[in-house]
Amino acid sequence: MDRRRLAHFFGQAAEWLAVIFYWLQGYRLVAWRWKTPSGEVDALLTRGRWLVALEVKARWRSDGTVPVAPMQLAGIGQSLERFRSKEKRFRRCFCRVDVLTISTNRLPRWIRHAWEEPT
């Protein structure tokens, strides 16, 4: 298997592990790889009154830093707002973006509230 295909497989596996992790925390998956003009959201999950956009970063080696730029988080936040406006059942939910970094040399790093809707 070439490096590119292996990296793609590793990224998909990391996304599945992240969704399972959230499921074990009591979240429910409502959308998977949701595409918008401003980008793709890896997973949209809900628990209680929270609607969460999950960005999963899979790295072979990680130094512990978060590889997500503020502009990217804002774009994911816009996608989340677009999803909420289209789906009536989520209009009253609070929105946030979480980042989960998975690598082969560290424990997963879970960053809750990496972005929240302005109040």
Short mmCIF file of N, CA and C in Angstrom, two decimals:
data_model
loop_
_atom_site.label_atom_id
_atom_site.label_comp_id
_atom_site.label_asym_id
_atom_site.label_seq_id
_atom_site.Cartn_x
_atom_site.Cartn_y
_atom_site.Cartn_z
N MET A 1 0.85 -1.18 0.00
CA MET A 1 0.00 0.00 0.00
C MET A 1 0.90 1.24 0.00
N ASP A 2 0.63 2.18 -0.90
CA ASP A 2 1.46 3.38 -0.96
C ASP A 2 1.12 4.33 0.18
N ARG A 3 1.98 5.31 0.40
CA ARG A 3 1.84 6.23 1.53
C ARG A 3 0.53 7.02 1.49
N ARG A 4 0.14 7.43 0.30
CA ARG A 4 -1.05 8.25 0.16
C ARG A 4 -2.30 7.47 0.59
N ARG A 5 -2.43 6.25 0.13
CA ARG A 5 -3.58 5.42 0.49
C ARG A 5 -3.54 5.07 1.98
N LEU A 6 -2.35 4.82 2.49
CA LEU A 6 -2.22 4.51 3.91
C LEU A 6 -2.63 5.72 4.76
N ALA A 7 -2.21 6.91 4.36
CA ALA A 7 -2.58 8.12 5.09
C ALA A 7 -4.10 8.34 5.04
N HIS A 8 -4.71 8.09 3.89
CA HIS A 8 -6.16 8.23 3.76
C HIS A 8 -6.87 7.24 4.70
N PHE A 9 -6.41 6.00 4.71
CA PHE A 9 -6.99 4.99 5.59
C PHE A 9 -6.83 5.38 7.06
N PHE A 10 -5.66 5.89 7.42
CA PHE A 10 -5.40 6.31 8.79
C PHE A 10 -6.34 7.45 9.18
N GLY A 11 -6.57 8.40 8.27
CA GLY A 11 -7.48 9.51 8.54
C GLY A 11 -8.91 9.05 8.74
N GLN A 12 -9.35 8.12 7.90
CA GLN A 12 -10.71 7.58 8.05
C GLN A 12 -10.87 6.81 9.35
N ALA A 13 -9.86 6.03 9.69
CA ALA A 13 -9.91 5.27 10.94
C ALA A 13 -9.95 6.23 12.14
N ALA A 14 -9.19 7.32 12.07
CA ALA A 14 -9.19 8.31 13.15
C ALA A 14 -10.57 8.94 13.29
N GLU A 15 -11.24 9.23 12.18
CA GLU A 15 -12.58 9.80 12.24
C GLU A 15 -13.56 8.83 12.90
N TRP A 16 -13.49 7.56 12.55
CA TRP A 16 -14.37 6.56 13.17
C TRP A 16 -14.08 6.44 14.66
N LEU A 17 -12.81 6.43 15.04
CA LEU A 17 -12.47 6.36 16.46
C LEU A 17 -13.00 7.58 17.21
N ALA A 18 -12.92 8.74 16.58
CA ALA A 18 -13.42 9.96 17.21
C ALA A 18 -14.93 9.89 17.42
N VAL A 19 -15.66 9.42 16.43
CA VAL A 19 -17.11 9.31 16.56
C VAL A 19 -17.47 8.30 17.64
N ILE A 20 -16.76 7.19 17.71
CA ILE A 20 -17.00 6.20 18.77
C ILE A 20 -16.71 6.82 20.14
N PHE A 21 -15.63 7.59 20.23
CA PHE A 21 -15.29 8.27 21.49
C PHE A 21 -16.44 9.18 21.93
N TYR A 22 -16.98 9.96 21.00
CA TYR A 22 -18.10 10.85 21.33
C TYR A 22 -19.35 10.05 21.68
N TRP A 23 -19.60 8.97 20.97
CA TRP A 23 -20.74 8.12 21.27
C TRP A 23 -20.66 7.59 22.70
N LEU A 24 -19.46 7.20 23.12
CA LEU A 24 -19.26 6.73 24.49
C LEU A 24 -19.47 7.85 25.51
N GLN A 25 -19.32 9.10 25.09
CA GLN A 25 -19.55 10.25 25.96
C GLN A 25 -21.03 10.65 25.99
N GLY A 26 -21.86 9.97 25.20
CA GLY A 26 -23.29 10.25 25.19
C GLY A 26 -23.77 11.10 24.02
N TYR A 27 -22.91 11.36 23.05
CA TYR A 27 -23.30 12.14 21.88
C TYR A 27 -23.93 11.24 20.82
N ARG A 28 -24.74 11.86 19.98
CA ARG A 28 -25.40 11.13 18.89
C ARG A 28 -24.97 11.75 17.56
N LEU A 29 -24.57 10.92 16.63
CA LEU A 29 -24.14 11.37 15.30
C LEU A 29 -25.36 11.78 14.49
N VAL A 30 -25.34 13.02 13.95
CA VAL A 30 -26.46 13.48 13.12
C VAL A 30 -26.05 13.72 11.67
N ALA A 31 -24.77 13.90 11.41
CA ALA A 31 -24.29 14.06 10.02
C ALA A 31 -22.83 13.66 9.96
N TRP A 32 -22.45 13.09 8.84
CA TRP A 32 -21.09 12.59 8.63
C TRP A 32 -20.53 13.22 7.36
N ARG A 33 -19.37 13.84 7.46
CA ARG A 33 -18.71 14.50 6.33
C ARG A 33 -19.67 15.42 5.57
N TRP A 34 -20.23 16.34 6.31
CA TRP A 34 -21.21 17.27 5.75
C TRP A 34 -20.49 18.36 4.96
N LYS A 35 -20.84 18.49 3.68
CA LYS A 35 -20.16 19.42 2.78
C LYS A 35 -20.96 20.70 2.60
N THR A 36 -20.26 21.83 2.64
CA THR A 36 -20.84 23.14 2.39
C THR A 36 -19.87 23.92 1.50
N PRO A 37 -20.29 25.08 0.97
CA PRO A 37 -19.36 25.90 0.19
C PRO A 37 -18.14 26.36 0.99
N SER A 38 -18.29 26.47 2.32
CA SER A 38 -17.16 26.91 3.13
C SER A 38 -16.28 25.75 3.62
N GLY A 39 -16.59 24.52 3.21
CA GLY A 39 -15.75 23.39 3.58
C GLY A 39 -16.55 22.18 4.02
N GLU A 40 -15.83 21.19 4.51
CA GLU A 40 -16.45 19.95 4.97
C GLU A 40 -16.28 19.82 6.48
N VAL A 41 -17.34 19.38 7.13
CA VAL A 41 -17.29 19.11 8.56
C VAL A 41 -17.18 17.60 8.72
N ASP A 42 -16.19 17.14 9.49
CA ASP A 42 -15.97 15.70 9.64
C ASP A 42 -17.20 15.01 10.24
N ALA A 43 -17.75 15.57 11.31
CA ALA A 43 -18.93 14.96 11.94
C ALA A 43 -19.71 16.04 12.68
N LEU A 44 -21.01 15.89 12.67
CA LEU A 44 -21.89 16.74 13.47
C LEU A 44 -22.58 15.84 14.47
N LEU A 45 -22.49 16.22 15.75
CA LEU A 45 -23.03 15.41 16.82
C LEU A 45 -23.88 16.27 17.74
N THR A 46 -24.75 15.63 18.48
CA THR A 46 -25.59 16.36 19.41
C THR A 46 -25.67 15.62 20.74
N ARG A 47 -25.79 16.42 21.79
CA ARG A 47 -26.05 15.89 23.13
C ARG A 47 -26.75 16.99 23.92
N GLY A 48 -27.94 16.68 24.36
CA GLY A 48 -28.71 17.70 25.06
C GLY A 48 -29.02 18.86 24.13
N ARG A 49 -28.68 20.07 24.54
CA ARG A 49 -28.92 21.25 23.72
C ARG A 49 -27.68 21.69 22.96
N TRP A 50 -26.66 20.85 22.89
CA TRP A 50 -25.44 21.18 22.17
C TRP A 50 -25.40 20.51 20.81
N LEU A 51 -25.05 21.29 19.80
CA LEU A 51 -24.77 20.79 18.46
C LEU A 51 -23.29 21.03 18.24
N VAL A 52 -22.54 19.96 18.01
CA VAL A 52 -21.09 20.02 17.95
C VAL A 52 -20.59 19.63 16.57
N ALA A 53 -19.74 20.48 16.00
CA ALA A 53 -19.02 20.14 14.78
C ALA A 53 -17.67 19.60 15.22
N LEU A 54 -17.33 18.43 14.76
CA LEU A 54 -16.08 17.80 15.17
C LEU A 54 -15.08 17.84 14.02
N GLU A 55 -13.92 18.37 14.29
CA GLU A 55 -12.81 18.37 13.33
C GLU A 55 -11.77 17.38 13.87
N VAL A 56 -11.49 16.36 13.08
CA VAL A 56 -10.53 15.34 13.47
C VAL A 56 -9.24 15.56 12.69
N LYS A 57 -8.14 15.60 13.41
CA LYS A 57 -6.83 15.73 12.78
C LYS A 57 -6.03 14.47 13.10
N ALA A 58 -5.66 13.76 12.07
CA ALA A 58 -4.88 12.52 12.23
C ALA A 58 -3.46 12.80 11.75
N ARG A 59 -2.50 12.51 12.59
CA ARG A 59 -1.09 12.74 12.26
C ARG A 59 -0.28 11.51 12.66
N TRP A 60 0.70 11.18 11.81
CA TRP A 60 1.59 10.07 12.17
C TRP A 60 2.38 10.42 13.42
N ARG A 61 2.94 11.60 13.41
CA ARG A 61 3.71 12.09 14.54
C ARG A 61 3.18 13.47 14.90
N SER A 62 3.05 13.72 16.19
CA SER A 62 2.52 15.00 16.62
C SER A 62 3.39 15.55 17.74
N ASP A 63 3.60 16.87 17.70
CA ASP A 63 4.35 17.51 18.78
C ASP A 63 3.41 18.09 19.84
N GLY A 64 2.12 17.82 19.69
CA GLY A 64 1.15 18.27 20.68
C GLY A 64 0.45 19.56 20.32
N THR A 65 0.90 20.23 19.26
CA THR A 65 0.23 21.46 18.85
C THR A 65 -1.02 21.13 18.04
N VAL A 66 -1.93 22.06 18.00
CA VAL A 66 -3.18 21.86 17.28
C VAL A 66 -3.03 22.41 15.86
N PRO A 67 -3.15 21.55 14.85
CA PRO A 67 -2.94 22.00 13.48
C PRO A 67 -4.20 22.59 12.83
N VAL A 68 -4.92 23.43 13.56
CA VAL A 68 -6.14 24.03 13.03
C VAL A 68 -6.01 25.54 13.17
N ALA A 69 -6.07 26.24 12.05
CA ALA A 69 -5.95 27.69 12.05
C ALA A 69 -7.27 28.32 12.48
N PRO A 70 -7.21 29.52 13.08
CA PRO A 70 -8.45 30.20 13.47
C PRO A 70 -9.41 30.42 12.31
N MET A 71 -8.88 30.69 11.11
CA MET A 71 -9.74 30.88 9.94
C MET A 71 -10.49 29.58 9.61
N GLN A 72 -9.80 28.44 9.76
CA GLN A 72 -10.45 27.16 9.51
C GLN A 72 -11.55 26.90 10.53
N LEU A 73 -11.29 27.21 11.79
CA LEU A 73 -12.31 27.05 12.82
C LEU A 73 -13.52 27.93 12.54
N ALA A 74 -13.28 29.15 12.09
CA ALA A 74 -14.38 30.05 11.76
C ALA A 74 -15.19 29.50 10.59
N GLY A 75 -14.52 28.91 9.60
CA GLY A 75 -15.22 28.30 8.47
C GLY A 75 -16.07 27.12 8.89
N ILE A 76 -15.54 26.32 9.79
CA ILE A 76 -16.30 25.19 10.32
C ILE A 76 -17.50 25.72 11.11
N GLY A 77 -17.28 26.79 11.86
CA GLY A 77 -18.38 27.42 12.59
C GLY A 77 -19.48 27.92 11.66
N GLN A 78 -19.09 28.50 10.53
CA GLN A 78 -20.08 28.95 9.54
C GLN A 78 -20.86 27.75 8.99
N SER A 79 -20.17 26.67 8.71
CA SER A 79 -20.84 25.46 8.23
C SER A 79 -21.83 24.94 9.27
N LEU A 80 -21.43 24.99 10.52
CA LEU A 80 -22.29 24.54 11.60
C LEU A 80 -23.55 25.40 11.68
N GLU A 81 -23.38 26.71 11.56
CA GLU A 81 -24.52 27.62 11.57
C GLU A 81 -25.45 27.34 10.38
N ARG A 82 -24.86 27.06 9.23
CA ARG A 82 -25.67 26.74 8.05
C ARG A 82 -26.49 25.46 8.28
N PHE A 83 -25.85 24.46 8.87
CA PHE A 83 -26.56 23.22 9.16
C PHE A 83 -27.71 23.48 10.13
N ARG A 84 -27.44 24.25 11.16
CA ARG A 84 -28.47 24.53 12.17
C ARG A 84 -29.65 25.29 11.56
N SER A 85 -29.37 26.19 10.63
CA SER A 85 -30.46 26.95 10.02
C SER A 85 -31.30 26.10 9.08
N LYS A 86 -30.70 25.05 8.49
CA LYS A 86 -31.45 24.16 7.59
C LYS A 86 -32.27 23.13 8.34
N GLU A 87 -31.81 22.70 9.48
CA GLU A 87 -32.47 21.66 10.26
C GLU A 87 -33.25 22.29 11.41
N LYS A 88 -34.55 22.31 11.30
CA LYS A 88 -35.39 22.99 12.29
C LYS A 88 -35.20 22.45 13.70
N ARG A 89 -34.98 21.16 13.83
CA ARG A 89 -34.89 20.57 15.18
C ARG A 89 -33.66 21.03 15.95
N PHE A 90 -32.68 21.65 15.26
CA PHE A 90 -31.46 22.09 15.95
C PHE A 90 -31.38 23.61 16.10
N ARG A 91 -32.43 24.32 15.73
CA ARG A 91 -32.37 25.79 15.75
C ARG A 91 -32.19 26.37 17.15
N ARG A 92 -32.62 25.65 18.16
CA ARG A 92 -32.48 26.16 19.54
C ARG A 92 -31.23 25.63 20.24
N CYS A 93 -30.44 24.89 19.54
CA CYS A 93 -29.22 24.32 20.14
C CYS A 93 -28.11 25.35 20.22
N PHE A 94 -27.25 25.18 21.20
CA PHE A 94 -26.01 25.95 21.28
C PHE A 94 -25.00 25.27 20.36
N CYS A 95 -24.14 26.04 19.72
CA CYS A 95 -23.18 25.49 18.76
C CYS A 95 -21.75 25.65 19.26
N ARG A 96 -20.94 24.65 18.94
CA ARG A 96 -19.51 24.74 19.21
C ARG A 96 -18.76 23.83 18.25
N VAL A 97 -17.47 24.09 18.12
CA VAL A 97 -16.58 23.26 17.32
C VAL A 97 -15.57 22.65 18.27
N ASP A 98 -15.42 21.32 18.20
CA ASP A 98 -14.39 20.61 18.96
C ASP A 98 -13.35 20.08 17.99
N VAL A 99 -12.14 19.94 18.48
CA VAL A 99 -11.05 19.37 17.69
C VAL A 99 -10.51 18.17 18.45
N LEU A 100 -10.34 17.07 17.74
CA LEU A 100 -9.74 15.88 18.33
C LEU A 100 -8.54 15.50 17.47
N THR A 101 -7.35 15.56 18.08
CA THR A 101 -6.12 15.23 17.38
C THR A 101 -5.69 13.83 17.78
N ILE A 102 -5.52 12.98 16.77
CA ILE A 102 -5.11 11.59 17.00
C ILE A 102 -3.79 11.37 16.30
N SER A 103 -2.82 10.84 17.02
CA SER A 103 -1.52 10.53 16.41
C SER A 103 -1.02 9.20 16.94
N THR A 104 0.02 8.70 16.29
CA THR A 104 0.55 7.40 16.67
C THR A 104 1.49 7.48 17.87
N ASN A 105 1.99 8.68 18.18
CA ASN A 105 2.98 8.79 19.25
C ASN A 105 2.47 9.51 20.50
N ARG A 106 1.18 9.84 20.56
CA ARG A 106 0.62 10.53 21.73
C ARG A 106 -0.80 10.05 21.99
N LEU A 107 -1.26 10.30 23.18
CA LEU A 107 -2.66 10.07 23.48
C LEU A 107 -3.49 11.10 22.71
N PRO A 108 -4.74 10.78 22.40
CA PRO A 108 -5.58 11.76 21.70
C PRO A 108 -5.72 13.04 22.52
N ARG A 109 -5.77 14.15 21.81
CA ARG A 109 -5.95 15.44 22.46
C ARG A 109 -7.32 15.97 22.08
N TRP A 110 -8.17 16.18 23.08
CA TRP A 110 -9.55 16.62 22.87
C TRP A 110 -9.65 18.07 23.28
N ILE A 111 -9.95 18.92 22.33
CA ILE A 111 -10.10 20.34 22.60
C ILE A 111 -11.57 20.69 22.44
N ARG A 112 -12.25 20.80 23.56
CA ARG A 112 -13.65 21.17 23.54
C ARG A 112 -13.75 22.69 23.45
N HIS A 113 -14.78 23.16 22.79
CA HIS A 113 -15.03 24.59 22.65
C HIS A 113 -13.86 25.30 21.94
N ALA A 114 -13.30 24.68 20.93
CA ALA A 114 -12.25 25.36 20.15
C ALA A 114 -12.82 26.60 19.47
N TRP A 115 -14.12 26.55 19.19
CA TRP A 115 -14.87 27.69 18.67
C TRP A 115 -16.29 27.58 19.18
N GLU A 116 -16.85 28.72 19.59
CA GLU A 116 -18.25 28.78 20.00
C GLU A 116 -18.92 29.91 19.27
N GLU A 117 -20.23 29.77 19.07
CA GLU A 117 -20.97 30.85 18.43
C GLU A 117 -20.89 32.09 19.31
N PRO A 118 -20.76 33.26 18.69
CA PRO A 118 -20.73 34.48 19.49
C PRO A 118 -22.05 34.68 20.23
N THR A 119 -21.97 35.20 21.45
CA THR A 119 -23.19 35.41 22.22
C THR A 119 -23.64 36.84 22.17
#
